[in-house]
PDB file of C-alpha atoms in Angstrom:
ATOM      1  CA  SER A   1      45.835  28.350   6.983  1.00  0.00           C
ATOM      2  CA  GLN A   2      44.356  24.888   7.116  1.00  0.00           C
ATOM      3  CA  THR A   3      45.064  22.218   4.518  1.00  0.00           C
ATOM      4  CA  ILE A   4      43.718  18.719   4.075  1.00  0.00           C
ATOM      5  CA  HIS A   5      45.614  15.996   2.231  1.00  0.00           C
ATOM      6  CA  GLN A   6      44.481  12.645   0.955  1.00  0.00           C
ATOM      7  CA  TRP A   7      46.540   9.883  -0.576  1.00  0.00           C
ATOM      8  CA  PRO A   8      46.771   8.151  -2.787  1.00  0.00           C
ATOM      9  CA  ALA A   9      44.886  10.193  -5.360  1.00  0.00           C
ATOM     10  CA  THR A  10      43.956   7.123  -7.372  1.00  0.00           C
ATOM     11  CA  LEU A  11      44.113   3.437  -6.612  1.00  0.00           C
ATOM     12  CA  VAL A  12      43.313   0.286  -8.544  1.00  0.00           C
ATOM     13  CA  GLN A  13      43.059  -2.827  -6.413  1.00  0.00           C
ATOM     14  CA  PRO A  14      41.975  -6.428  -7.033  1.00  0.00           C
ATOM     15  CA  VAL A  15      39.013  -7.921  -5.236  1.00  0.00           C
ATOM     16  CA  GLY A  16      40.061  -9.429  -1.918  1.00  0.00           C
ATOM     17  CA  SER A  17      43.094  -7.193  -1.433  1.00  0.00           C
ATOM     18  CA  PRO A  18      43.523  -4.915   1.607  1.00  0.00           C
ATOM     19  CA  LEU A  19      43.026  -1.163   1.572  1.00  0.00           C
ATOM     20  CA  SER A  20      44.494   1.766   3.425  1.00  0.00           C
ATOM     21  CA  LEU A  21      43.582   5.367   2.612  1.00  0.00           C
ATOM     22  CA  GLU A  22      45.074   8.213   4.568  1.00  0.00           C
ATOM     23  CA  CYS A  23      43.864  11.697   5.366  1.00  0.00           C
ATOM     24  CA  THR A  24      45.810  14.370   7.234  1.00  0.00           C
ATOM     25  CA  VAL A  25      44.885  17.891   8.210  1.00  0.00           C
ATOM     26  CA  GLU A  26      47.333  20.728   8.777  1.00  0.00           C
ATOM     27  CA  GLY A  27      46.908  24.038  10.514  1.00  0.00           C
ATOM     28  CA  THR A  28      44.324  23.093  13.118  1.00  0.00           C
ATOM     29  CA  SER A  29      44.101  20.995  16.247  1.00  0.00           C
ATOM     30  CA  ASN A  30      41.487  18.568  17.548  1.00  0.00           C
ATOM     31  CA  PRO A  31      39.376  18.626  14.374  1.00  0.00           C
ATOM     32  CA  ASN A  32      36.344  16.466  13.763  1.00  0.00           C
ATOM     33  CA  LEU A  33      37.181  14.171  10.875  1.00  0.00           C
ATOM     34  CA  TYR A  34      34.849  12.448   8.411  1.00  0.00           C
ATOM     35  CA  TRP A  35      35.060   9.773   5.715  1.00  0.00           C
ATOM     36  CA  TYR A  36      32.531   9.887   2.880  1.00  0.00           C
ATOM     37  CA  ARG A  37      32.066   7.672  -0.150  1.00  0.00           C
ATOM     38  CA  GLN A  38      30.613   8.879  -3.415  1.00  0.00           C
ATOM     39  CA  ALA A  39      29.572   6.308  -5.988  1.00  0.00           C
ATOM     40  CA  ALA A  40      29.722   7.369  -9.629  1.00  0.00           C
ATOM     41  CA  GLY A  41      27.147  10.074 -10.274  1.00  0.00           C
ATOM     42  CA  ARG A  42      25.722   9.727  -6.798  1.00  0.00           C
ATOM     43  CA  GLY A  43      25.522  11.643  -3.555  1.00  0.00           C
ATOM     44  CA  LEU A  44      27.738  11.704  -0.489  1.00  0.00           C
ATOM     45  CA  GLN A  45      27.447   8.810   1.943  1.00  0.00           C
ATOM     46  CA  LEU A  46      28.936   9.380   5.399  1.00  0.00           C
ATOM     47  CA  LEU A  47      30.914   6.297   6.406  1.00  0.00           C
ATOM     48  CA  PHE A  48      32.702   7.234   9.618  1.00  0.00           C
ATOM     49  CA  TYR A  49      33.386  10.241  11.768  1.00  0.00           C
ATOM     50  CA  SER A  50      35.701  10.953  14.659  1.00  0.00           C
ATOM     51  CA  VAL A  51      35.565  13.641  17.337  1.00  0.00           C
ATOM     52  CA  GLY A  52      38.949  12.743  18.836  1.00  0.00           C
ATOM     53  CA  ILE A  53      41.907  10.351  18.856  1.00  0.00           C
ATOM     54  CA  GLY A  54      40.719   6.762  18.990  1.00  0.00           C
ATOM     55  CA  GLN A  55      37.043   7.787  18.844  1.00  0.00           C
ATOM     56  CA  ILE A  56      35.332   6.368  15.759  1.00  0.00           C
ATOM     57  CA  SER A  57      31.625   6.338  14.976  1.00  0.00           C
ATOM     58  CA  SER A  58      30.338   4.184  12.147  1.00  0.00           C
ATOM     59  CA  GLU A  59      27.367   5.343  10.119  1.00  0.00           C
ATOM     60  CA  VAL A  60      26.918   2.378   7.795  1.00  0.00           C
ATOM     61  CA  PRO A  61      27.801  -1.272   8.546  1.00  0.00           C
ATOM     62  CA  GLN A  62      30.073  -2.506   5.779  1.00  0.00           C
ATOM     63  CA  ASN A  63      33.366  -3.923   4.738  1.00  0.00           C
ATOM     64  CA  LEU A  64      35.367  -0.908   5.888  1.00  0.00           C
ATOM     65  CA  SER A  65      36.859   0.357   9.135  1.00  0.00           C
ATOM     66  CA  ALA A  66      38.430   3.613  10.253  1.00  0.00           C
ATOM     67  CA  SER A  67      41.081   4.611  12.742  1.00  0.00           C
ATOM     68  CA  ARG A  68      42.465   7.836  14.119  1.00  0.00           C
ATOM     69  CA  PRO A  69      45.943   7.163  15.468  1.00  0.00           C
ATOM     70  CA  GLN A  70      46.880  10.848  15.717  1.00  0.00           C
ATOM     71  CA  ASP A  71      44.971  14.086  16.233  1.00  0.00           C
ATOM     72  CA  ARG A  72      45.088  15.119  12.574  1.00  0.00           C
ATOM     73  CA  GLN A  73      45.286  11.725  10.885  1.00  0.00           C
ATOM     74  CA  PHE A  74      42.343   9.624   9.769  1.00  0.00           C
ATOM     75  CA  ILE A  75      42.726   6.244   8.076  1.00  0.00           C
ATOM     76  CA  LEU A  76      40.184   4.200   6.152  1.00  0.00           C
ATOM     77  CA  SER A  77      40.906   0.487   5.861  1.00  0.00           C
ATOM     78  CA  SER A  78      39.600  -2.777   4.599  1.00  0.00           C
ATOM     79  CA  LYS A  79      40.919  -6.312   5.018  1.00  0.00           C
ATOM     80  CA  LYS A  80      39.326  -7.613   1.818  1.00  0.00           C
ATOM     81  CA  LEU A  81      37.974  -5.303  -0.863  1.00  0.00           C
ATOM     82  CA  LEU A  82      34.712  -5.993  -2.674  1.00  0.00           C
ATOM     83  CA  LEU A  83      33.692  -4.766  -6.103  1.00  0.00           C
ATOM     84  CA  SER A  84      31.077  -2.604  -4.397  1.00  0.00           C
ATOM     85  CA  ASP A  85      33.830  -0.717  -2.546  1.00  0.00           C
ATOM     86  CA  SER A  86      34.731   1.143  -5.740  1.00  0.00           C
ATOM     87  CA  GLY A  87      34.068   4.857  -5.543  1.00  0.00           C
ATOM     88  CA  PHE A  88      35.398   8.289  -4.744  1.00  0.00           C
ATOM     89  CA  TYR A  89      36.459   8.532  -1.099  1.00  0.00           C
ATOM     90  CA  LEU A  90      36.435  11.930   0.512  1.00  0.00           C
ATOM     91  CA  CYS A  91      37.838  13.046   3.829  1.00  0.00           C
ATOM     92  CA  ALA A  92      36.521  16.181   5.498  1.00  0.00           C
ATOM     93  CA  TRP A  93      37.236  18.160   8.656  1.00  0.00           C
ATOM     94  CA  THR A  94      35.718  20.788  10.870  1.00  0.00           C
ATOM     95  CA  ALA A  95      37.020  22.469  13.996  1.00  0.00           C
ATOM     96  CA  TYR A  96      34.394  23.920  16.316  1.00  0.00           C
ATOM     97  CA  THR A  97      32.446  25.397  13.414  1.00  0.00           C
ATOM     98  CA  ASP A  98      29.549  24.154  11.326  1.00  0.00           C
ATOM     99  CA  THR A  99      31.479  24.209   8.059  1.00  0.00           C
ATOM    100  CA  GLN A 100      33.053  21.006   6.762  1.00  0.00           C
ATOM    101  CA  TYR A 101      36.018  21.281   4.442  1.00  0.00           C
ATOM    102  CA  PHE A 102      36.665  18.474   2.025  1.00  0.00           C
ATOM    103  CA  GLY A 103      39.908  17.005   0.770  1.00  0.00           C
ATOM    104  CA  PRO A 104      40.744  16.297  -2.877  1.00  0.00           C
ATOM    105  CA  GLY A 105      39.530  12.692  -2.689  1.00  0.00           C
ATOM    106  CA  THR A 106      40.819   9.241  -3.609  1.00  0.00           C
ATOM    107  CA  ARG A 107      39.431   7.435  -6.638  1.00  0.00           C
ATOM    108  CA  LEU A 108      39.304   3.708  -5.828  1.00  0.00           C
ATOM    109  CA  THR A 109      38.629   1.115  -8.493  1.00  0.00           C
ATOM    110  CA  VAL A 110      38.246  -2.486  -7.419  1.00  0.00           C
ATOM    111  CA  LEU A 111      38.631  -4.998 -10.258  1.00  0.00           C
TER     112      LEU A 111
ATOM    113  CA  GLN B   1      14.981   7.836   5.307  1.00  0.00           C
ATOM    114  CA  GLN B   2      16.118  10.838   3.359  1.00  0.00           C
ATOM    115  CA  GLN B   3      15.995  13.914   5.556  1.00  0.00           C
ATOM    116  CA  VAL B   4      17.004  16.438   2.881  1.00  0.00           C
ATOM    117  CA  LYS B   5      15.297  16.183  -0.503  1.00  0.00           C
ATOM    118  CA  GLN B   6      16.948  17.985  -3.395  1.00  0.00           C
ATOM    119  CA  SER B   7      15.507  18.762  -6.809  1.00  0.00           C
ATOM    120  CA  PRO B   8      15.923  18.673  -9.708  1.00  0.00           C
ATOM    121  CA  GLN B   9      18.408  15.854 -10.266  1.00  0.00           C
ATOM    122  CA  SER B  10      19.765  17.636 -13.303  1.00  0.00           C
ATOM    123  CA  LEU B  11      19.345  21.093 -14.787  1.00  0.00           C
ATOM    124  CA  ILE B  12      20.310  22.624 -18.107  1.00  0.00           C
ATOM    125  CA  VAL B  13      20.456  26.406 -18.355  1.00  0.00           C
ATOM    126  CA  GLN B  14      21.572  28.779 -21.064  1.00  0.00           C
ATOM    127  CA  LYS B  15      24.436  31.158 -20.406  1.00  0.00           C
ATOM    128  CA  GLY B  16      23.138  34.268 -18.682  1.00  0.00           C
ATOM    129  CA  GLY B  17      20.075  32.525 -17.319  1.00  0.00           C
ATOM    130  CA  ILE B  18      19.053  31.842 -13.725  1.00  0.00           C
ATOM    131  CA  SER B  19      19.697  28.423 -12.200  1.00  0.00           C
ATOM    132  CA  ILE B  20      17.435  27.415  -9.325  1.00  0.00           C
ATOM    133  CA  ILE B  21      17.966  24.344  -7.138  1.00  0.00           C
ATOM    134  CA  ASN B  22      15.579  23.484  -4.353  1.00  0.00           C
ATOM    135  CA  CYS B  23      15.897  21.555  -1.103  1.00  0.00           C
ATOM    136  CA  ALA B  24      13.336  20.553   1.489  1.00  0.00           C
ATOM    137  CA  TYR B  25      13.963  19.190   4.947  1.00  0.00           C
ATOM    138  CA  GLU B  26      11.894  17.488   7.596  1.00  0.00           C
ATOM    139  CA  ASN B  27      13.829  17.918  10.832  1.00  0.00           C
ATOM    140  CA  THR B  28      13.103  21.236  12.520  1.00  0.00           C
ATOM    141  CA  ALA B  29      16.223  20.771  14.636  1.00  0.00           C
ATOM    142  CA  PHE B  30      18.436  21.665  11.675  1.00  0.00           C
ATOM    143  CA  ASP B  31      20.214  24.970  12.267  1.00  0.00           C
ATOM    144  CA  TYR B  32      22.765  25.322   9.475  1.00  0.00           C
ATOM    145  CA  PHE B  33      22.221  24.937   5.731  1.00  0.00           C
ATOM    146  CA  PRO B  34      25.267  24.976   3.423  1.00  0.00           C
ATOM    147  CA  TRP B  35      25.521  24.542  -0.313  1.00  0.00           C
ATOM    148  CA  TYR B  36      28.524  22.805  -1.831  1.00  0.00           C
ATOM    149  CA  GLN B  37      29.821  22.922  -5.392  1.00  0.00           C
ATOM    150  CA  GLN B  38      31.695  19.940  -6.814  1.00  0.00           C
ATOM    151  CA  PHE B  39      33.570  19.756 -10.096  1.00  0.00           C
ATOM    152  CA  PRO B  40      34.324  16.352 -11.656  1.00  0.00           C
ATOM    153  CA  GLY B  41      37.154  14.561  -9.874  1.00  0.00           C
ATOM    154  CA  LYS B  42      37.373  17.154  -7.100  1.00  0.00           C
ATOM    155  CA  GLY B  43      36.174  17.363  -3.542  1.00  0.00           C
ATOM    156  CA  PRO B  44      33.099  19.477  -2.785  1.00  0.00           C
ATOM    157  CA  ALA B  45      33.776  23.093  -1.855  1.00  0.00           C
ATOM    158  CA  LEU B  46      31.585  25.273   0.318  1.00  0.00           C
ATOM    159  CA  LEU B  47      29.738  27.783  -1.829  1.00  0.00           C
ATOM    160  CA  ILE B  48      27.424  29.608   0.549  1.00  0.00           C
ATOM    161  CA  ALA B  49      25.562  28.847   3.771  1.00  0.00           C
ATOM    162  CA  ILE B  50      22.643  30.210   5.771  1.00  0.00           C
ATOM    163  CA  ARG B  51      21.100  29.902   9.220  1.00  0.00           C
ATOM    164  CA  PRO B  52      17.328  29.791   9.856  1.00  0.00           C
ATOM    165  CA  ASP B  53      17.178  33.264  11.394  1.00  0.00           C
ATOM    166  CA  VAL B  54      17.903  34.781   7.968  1.00  0.00           C
ATOM    167  CA  SER B  55      15.553  34.575   4.972  1.00  0.00           C
ATOM    168  CA  GLU B  56      18.107  35.371   2.288  1.00  0.00           C
ATOM    169  CA  LYS B  57      21.841  35.522   1.841  1.00  0.00           C
ATOM    170  CA  LYS B  58      23.664  36.748  -1.222  1.00  0.00           C
ATOM    171  CA  GLU B  59      27.292  36.337  -2.238  1.00  0.00           C
ATOM    172  CA  GLY B  60      28.055  37.618  -5.687  1.00  0.00           C
ATOM    173  CA  ARG B  61      25.885  35.770  -8.208  1.00  0.00           C
ATOM    174  CA  PHE B  62      24.834  33.146  -5.641  1.00  0.00           C
ATOM    175  CA  THR B  63      21.810  33.609  -3.379  1.00  0.00           C
ATOM    176  CA  ILE B  64      20.232  31.307  -0.809  1.00  0.00           C
ATOM    177  CA  SER B  65      16.544  31.824  -0.113  1.00  0.00           C
ATOM    178  CA  PHE B  66      15.272  30.254   3.099  1.00  0.00           C
ATOM    179  CA  ASN B  67      11.647  29.601   4.059  1.00  0.00           C
ATOM    180  CA  LYS B  68      11.550  28.353   7.634  1.00  0.00           C
ATOM    181  CA  SER B  69       7.784  27.757   7.793  1.00  0.00           C
ATOM    182  CA  ALA B  70       7.847  25.685   4.614  1.00  0.00           C
ATOM    183  CA  LYS B  71      11.094  23.973   5.618  1.00  0.00           C
ATOM    184  CA  GLN B  72      12.593  24.737   2.244  1.00  0.00           C
ATOM    185  CA  PHE B  73      15.674  26.495   0.962  1.00  0.00           C
ATOM    186  CA  SER B  74      16.970  27.138  -2.504  1.00  0.00           C
ATOM    187  CA  LEU B  75      20.082  28.203  -4.368  1.00  0.00           C
ATOM    188  CA  HIS B  76      19.788  30.786  -7.113  1.00  0.00           C
ATOM    189  CA  ILE B  77      22.654  31.338  -9.527  1.00  0.00           C
ATOM    190  CA  MET B  78      22.193  34.570 -11.429  1.00  0.00           C
ATOM    191  CA  ASP B  79      23.785  35.166 -14.834  1.00  0.00           C
ATOM    192  CA  SER B  80      24.808  31.509 -15.004  1.00  0.00           C
ATOM    193  CA  GLN B  81      28.108  30.842 -16.752  1.00  0.00           C
ATOM    194  CA  PRO B  82      29.569  27.696 -18.362  1.00  0.00           C
ATOM    195  CA  GLY B  83      32.121  27.662 -15.529  1.00  0.00           C
ATOM    196  CA  ASP B  84      29.245  27.114 -13.105  1.00  0.00           C
ATOM    197  CA  SER B  85      28.653  23.691 -14.639  1.00  0.00           C
ATOM    198  CA  ALA B  86      29.115  21.342 -11.697  1.00  0.00           C
ATOM    199  CA  THR B  87      27.201  19.217  -9.202  1.00  0.00           C
ATOM    200  CA  TYR B  88      25.583  21.139  -6.370  1.00  0.00           C
ATOM    201  CA  PHE B  89      24.697  19.637  -3.002  1.00  0.00           C
ATOM    202  CA  CYS B  90      22.551  21.122  -0.304  1.00  0.00           C
ATOM    203  CA  ALA B  91      23.045  19.978   3.267  1.00  0.00           C
ATOM    204  CA  ALA B  92      21.738  20.522   6.770  1.00  0.00           C
ATOM    205  CA  LYS B  93      23.190  20.214  10.267  1.00  0.00           C
ATOM    206  CA  ARG B  94      21.311  19.423  13.440  1.00  0.00           C
ATOM    207  CA  SER B  95      21.662  21.811  16.342  1.00  0.00           C
ATOM    208  CA  GLY B  96      23.525  20.747  19.439  1.00  0.00           C
ATOM    209  CA  GLY B  97      26.052  17.955  19.880  1.00  0.00           C
ATOM    210  CA  SER B  98      29.715  17.992  18.996  1.00  0.00           C
ATOM    211  CA  ASN B  99      29.836  15.836  15.874  1.00  0.00           C
ATOM    212  CA  TYR B 100      28.769  18.576  13.385  1.00  0.00           C
ATOM    213  CA  LYS B 101      27.440  15.920  11.028  1.00  0.00           C
ATOM    214  CA  LEU B 102      25.877  17.089   7.801  1.00  0.00           C
ATOM    215  CA  THR B 103      22.929  15.471   6.045  1.00  0.00           C
ATOM    216  CA  PHE B 104      23.305  15.925   2.295  1.00  0.00           C
ATOM    217  CA  GLY B 105      20.818  16.052  -0.534  1.00  0.00           C
ATOM    218  CA  LYS B 106      21.468  13.757  -3.484  1.00  0.00           C
ATOM    219  CA  GLY B 107      22.888  16.493  -5.675  1.00  0.00           C
ATOM    220  CA  THR B 108      21.965  18.408  -8.804  1.00  0.00           C
ATOM    221  CA  LEU B 109      24.052  18.241 -11.955  1.00  0.00           C
ATOM    222  CA  LEU B 110      24.005  21.718 -13.491  1.00  0.00           C
ATOM    223  CA  THR B 111      24.989  22.226 -17.111  1.00  0.00           C
ATOM    224  CA  VAL B 112      25.253  25.769 -18.426  1.00  0.00           C
ATOM    225  CA  ASN B 113      25.313  25.881 -22.209  1.00  0.00           C
ATOM    226  CA  PRO B 114      27.325  28.633 -23.903  1.00  0.00           C
TER     227      PRO B 114
END
């Protein structure tokens, strides 16, 4: 069966510090991968998606970037965090179906 | 531009009652309409989904009603329970392409009182 992992689960970072969030999927190959951000009490904002290794599409211009160094690994990064980067970051995957499956999320607080 | 409009923003229902959440879309190219359930601090989980060639789909206490001509679909939770208290998101996917992107509604916070 397929499993999606995200780490860390929680993170507290100072403004101006770098960021690296990781997402990995097990049990499938060549998945589409997605990064979403959810502000407190708000909806899901698609940040990036990838249909293959090294292929990244950005949905919203911002302080973040994404990379896909391996087939089942998706990384969200920032060189300098802003207060507005705080939120709940969710990774999701799909593999040749319409259904997206979400990971457990990373709670990021920027102070 | 919001392509999927969800209402209400919040909903309070008594235990045993029926919860109804509505979504409307504008793009007729959408061909897949899932509903997700999210508990606090967790990732959303697929609850039930429907395609436009079906007018209704039922899974246990959860039913999706779909009105293609009105471009609307709704989630009905029968015999609502306190454990159903969560945020519900509707979504829609455009046909064609290989990115399988979903457009989400803004969510409905459901509270079921005991």
